[in-house]
Coordinates of C-alpha atoms in Angstrom, one line a residue:
M1 CA -150.4 207.2 -86.1
R2 CA -151.1 203.9 -87.9
R3 CA -153.5 201.4 -86.2
H4 CA -153.2 198.0 -86.6
S5 CA -156.0 194.9 -86.8
P6 CA -156.5 192.6 -84.4
S7 CA -155.6 189.6 -86.6
F8 CA -152.3 191.3 -87.3
I9 CA -151.3 192.0 -83.9
S10 CA -152.8 188.5 -83.2
I11 CA -150.0 187.3 -85.8
A12 CA -147.2 189.5 -84.4
A13 CA -148.0 187.9 -80.6
G14 CA -147.8 184.4 -82.0
F15 CA -144.7 185.0 -84.0
C16 CA -142.7 186.7 -80.9
L17 CA -144.1 183.9 -78.4
S18 CA -142.5 181.6 -81.0
L19 CA -139.3 183.1 -81.8
C20 CA -139.1 183.7 -77.7
L21 CA -139.9 179.5 -77.1
L22 CA -137.6 178.8 -80.2
W23 CA -134.9 181.1 -78.6
S24 CA -135.0 179.3 -75.2
Q25 CA -134.4 176.2 -76.9
I26 CA -131.2 177.5 -78.7
L27 CA -129.9 178.5 -75.1
A28 CA -130.8 174.9 -73.7
D29 CA -127.5 172.9 -73.3
D30 CA -127.2 169.9 -75.5
Y31 CA -127.1 168.1 -72.5
V32 CA -130.2 169.6 -70.2
L33 CA -132.5 169.7 -73.8
A34 CA -131.9 165.6 -73.3
M35 CA -132.3 165.5 -69.8
L36 CA -135.8 167.7 -69.9
E37 CA -137.5 165.3 -72.2
K38 CA -137.0 162.4 -70.4
V39 CA -137.3 164.1 -67.2
R40 CA -141.2 165.3 -67.3
Q41 CA -142.4 161.8 -68.9
R42 CA -140.8 160.0 -65.7
Y43 CA -140.8 162.2 -63.2
G44 CA -143.8 165.1 -63.9
E45 CA -144.0 168.8 -64.1
E46 CA -141.9 169.5 -60.5
A47 CA -139.3 167.6 -61.9
Y48 CA -139.5 169.1 -65.4
Q49 CA -139.3 172.7 -63.5
N50 CA -136.7 171.1 -61.8
V51 CA -134.5 170.9 -64.6
M52 CA -135.5 174.4 -66.7
R53 CA -134.0 175.8 -63.0
L54 CA -130.7 174.2 -64.4
N55 CA -130.8 175.3 -67.9
E56 CA -130.9 178.7 -66.3
L57 CA -128.2 178.2 -64.3
F58 CA -126.4 176.6 -67.7
N59 CA -127.3 180.2 -69.6
Q60 CA -125.5 181.5 -67.0
L61 CA -122.5 180.0 -66.2
G62 CA -121.4 179.8 -70.1
S63 CA -118.3 182.4 -70.1
A64 CA -118.0 181.6 -66.3
T65 CA -115.0 180.9 -64.4
E66 CA -114.1 177.9 -62.6
M67 CA -114.7 179.3 -59.4
T68 CA -117.8 180.2 -60.2
K69 CA -119.3 177.6 -61.8
I70 CA -118.2 175.3 -58.6
G71 CA -119.7 177.9 -56.1
M72 CA -122.9 177.6 -58.7
V73 CA -123.4 174.3 -59.3
N74 CA -122.6 173.4 -55.1
D75 CA -125.8 175.9 -54.1
F76 CA -127.7 174.6 -56.8
T77 CA -127.9 170.6 -55.8
N78 CA -127.7 171.4 -52.0
Q79 CA -130.9 173.3 -52.7
H80 CA -132.6 171.6 -55.3
V81 CA -131.9 167.8 -53.6
L82 CA -134.0 167.3 -50.5
F83 CA -131.5 164.0 -48.6
V84 CA -133.3 161.4 -48.3
D85 CA -131.8 157.6 -47.4
D86 CA -131.6 154.9 -50.1
I87 CA -133.7 152.7 -48.2
N88 CA -136.5 155.0 -48.1
L89 CA -136.0 156.5 -51.6
W90 CA -135.4 153.2 -54.0
G91 CA -135.7 150.4 -51.0
V92 CA -132.4 149.3 -51.2
D93 CA -129.3 150.2 -48.5
D94 CA -127.4 151.3 -51.1
Y95 CA -127.9 153.1 -54.7
W96 CA -125.8 155.6 -56.8
A97 CA -128.4 157.5 -58.8
S98 CA -127.9 158.8 -62.1
P99 CA -128.1 163.2 -62.3
L100 CA -131.1 162.8 -64.3
E101 CA -132.8 160.0 -61.3
T102 CA -131.7 162.5 -58.6
L103 CA -132.9 165.5 -60.2
G104 CA -136.2 163.5 -61.2
K105 CA -136.7 162.8 -57.7
G106 CA -135.2 165.7 -56.6
A107 CA -133.6 163.7 -53.7
G108 CA -130.5 161.6 -53.1
D109 CA -128.2 160.8 -50.2
C110 CA -124.6 161.6 -50.0
E111 CA -123.5 159.7 -53.2
D112 CA -126.0 161.2 -55.8
F113 CA -125.0 164.7 -54.2
S114 CA -121.5 163.9 -55.3
I115 CA -122.2 162.1 -58.7
A116 CA -124.3 165.0 -59.9
K117 CA -122.2 168.0 -59.0
Y118 CA -119.4 166.3 -60.8
T119 CA -121.5 165.6 -64.1
L120 CA -122.6 169.0 -64.2
L121 CA -119.5 170.7 -63.9
K122 CA -118.2 168.4 -66.5
K123 CA -120.3 169.3 -68.4
L124 CA -119.7 172.8 -68.2
G125 CA -116.3 172.3 -68.9
I126 CA -114.4 171.7 -65.9
P127 CA -111.7 168.7 -66.6
Q128 CA -112.6 166.1 -65.1
D129 CA -108.9 165.1 -64.1
K130 CA -109.6 167.9 -61.4
L131 CA -112.7 166.5 -60.3
R132 CA -112.2 163.4 -57.7
L133 CA -115.5 162.2 -56.2
T134 CA -113.9 161.0 -52.9
Y135 CA -115.1 158.5 -50.5
V136 CA -114.6 159.7 -46.6
R137 CA -114.7 158.9 -43.4
A138 CA -116.9 161.7 -41.7
R139 CA -117.3 162.6 -38.4
M140 CA -121.1 164.0 -37.3
A141 CA -121.9 166.3 -35.0
S142 CA -122.8 163.7 -32.4
G143 CA -119.0 162.7 -32.8
N144 CA -120.2 159.1 -34.6
I145 CA -118.3 158.4 -37.9
R146 CA -120.0 157.1 -40.5
P147 CA -119.0 157.4 -44.3
H148 CA -119.3 159.5 -46.6
M149 CA -118.8 160.7 -50.2
V150 CA -117.7 164.5 -51.5
L151 CA -116.9 166.6 -54.3
A152 CA -113.2 167.7 -54.3
Y153 CA -111.7 169.9 -56.8
Y154 CA -108.3 170.4 -57.6
A155 CA -107.4 173.4 -59.8
M156 CA -103.7 172.1 -60.3
P157 CA -102.1 168.6 -59.7
T158 CA -100.7 169.3 -56.2
S159 CA -103.2 171.5 -54.5
D160 CA -105.1 171.5 -51.6
P161 CA -108.5 170.4 -53.1
L162 CA -111.7 172.4 -52.5
I163 CA -114.5 170.2 -50.6
L164 CA -118.1 170.6 -52.2
D165 CA -120.1 168.6 -49.7
N166 CA -123.5 168.3 -48.9
L167 CA -123.2 168.1 -44.7
N168 CA -121.5 171.5 -44.5
F169 CA -122.8 173.7 -47.6
E170 CA -119.4 176.1 -47.1
I171 CA -116.9 175.2 -49.7
L172 CA -113.6 175.0 -47.9
P173 CA -110.3 173.3 -48.9
A174 CA -109.4 169.7 -47.6
S175 CA -106.7 171.2 -45.1
R176 CA -109.6 173.0 -42.9
R177 CA -112.3 169.7 -43.5
G178 CA -110.8 168.0 -40.3
D179 CA -114.4 166.2 -39.8
L180 CA -113.3 164.4 -43.3
F181 CA -110.8 161.3 -43.4
P182 CA -110.3 160.1 -47.1
V183 CA -110.3 156.9 -47.6
F184 CA -109.9 156.8 -51.6
S185 CA -110.9 158.6 -54.5
F186 CA -111.9 158.5 -58.3
N187 CA -113.4 159.5 -61.5
E188 CA -114.2 157.6 -65.2
K189 CA -109.9 157.7 -65.7
G190 CA -108.7 156.3 -62.7
L191 CA -108.7 155.2 -59.0
F192 CA -106.4 156.9 -56.6
V193 CA -104.9 156.8 -53.2
A194 CA -106.7 158.5 -50.3
N195 CA -104.7 162.2 -50.3
N196 CA -102.8 161.6 -53.8
P197 CA -104.9 162.5 -56.5
N198 CA -101.8 161.5 -58.7
M199 CA -101.0 158.2 -57.2
R200 CA -103.1 155.3 -59.1
A201 CA -104.5 152.4 -56.9
G202 CA -106.9 150.5 -59.7
S203 CA -109.8 151.0 -62.5
P204 CA -112.3 153.1 -61.7
N205 CA -114.6 149.6 -63.2
N206 CA -113.4 147.9 -60.1
I207 CA -116.2 149.7 -58.5
S208 CA -119.3 148.3 -59.8
K209 CA -122.0 150.9 -58.3
W210 CA -120.5 153.6 -60.6
R211 CA -119.9 151.2 -63.5
D212 CA -123.4 151.1 -63.5
V213 CA -124.6 154.4 -63.0
L214 CA -122.3 155.2 -65.7
T215 CA -124.1 152.1 -67.9
R216 CA -127.4 153.9 -66.9
M217 CA -126.5 157.6 -68.1
R218 CA -124.8 155.9 -71.2
Q219 CA -128.1 154.6 -72.0
D220 CA -130.2 157.9 -71.4
G221 CA -127.7 159.6 -73.8
L222 CA -126.6 161.6 -70.4
E223 CA -122.8 160.6 -70.3

């Protein structure tokens, strides 16, 4: 059997490593690559690894069904983002973070969970017409009612939407979420009446915090 010299083995190993690194970059979604470049600089190595796990998720979901994408994005976000109130995380009473900020901090509140899920699912090819950021009043276990936001997914325009939530990790139809009382919903195309995704109530530009977060995403090249 022919024996290779150590130098040949080193060159071959280096070539394999380079090829693996190149292949990992090819597999990375453009959106995730852009996020990787910014998150390490702003938030450090732990945040970078968080987005690397997001890249692995995107690789798994390339040709998956919409239901699989919804389930895995919901799980990923709920598992990798810690709930923290805005006042403790950002020093203000109400701040809507971009997905870059949420994954960079590894924390956020209900709006941040919902915006991250909405954006990731849109990047995975789910039409935004099927996605609604939905402002609700939520009945807590204590019986108190508090403002809350969830993401609703409509398989068809008239479907009972599925609810992606950080309070209840199980994805359930809205009809089985008796603890949630819709107020209004929106996406980048419109503002809609509470339980009717087809009845427009105005422009999403009327929601200043939504307008602000979209502006920050554009500035980061991550809209």
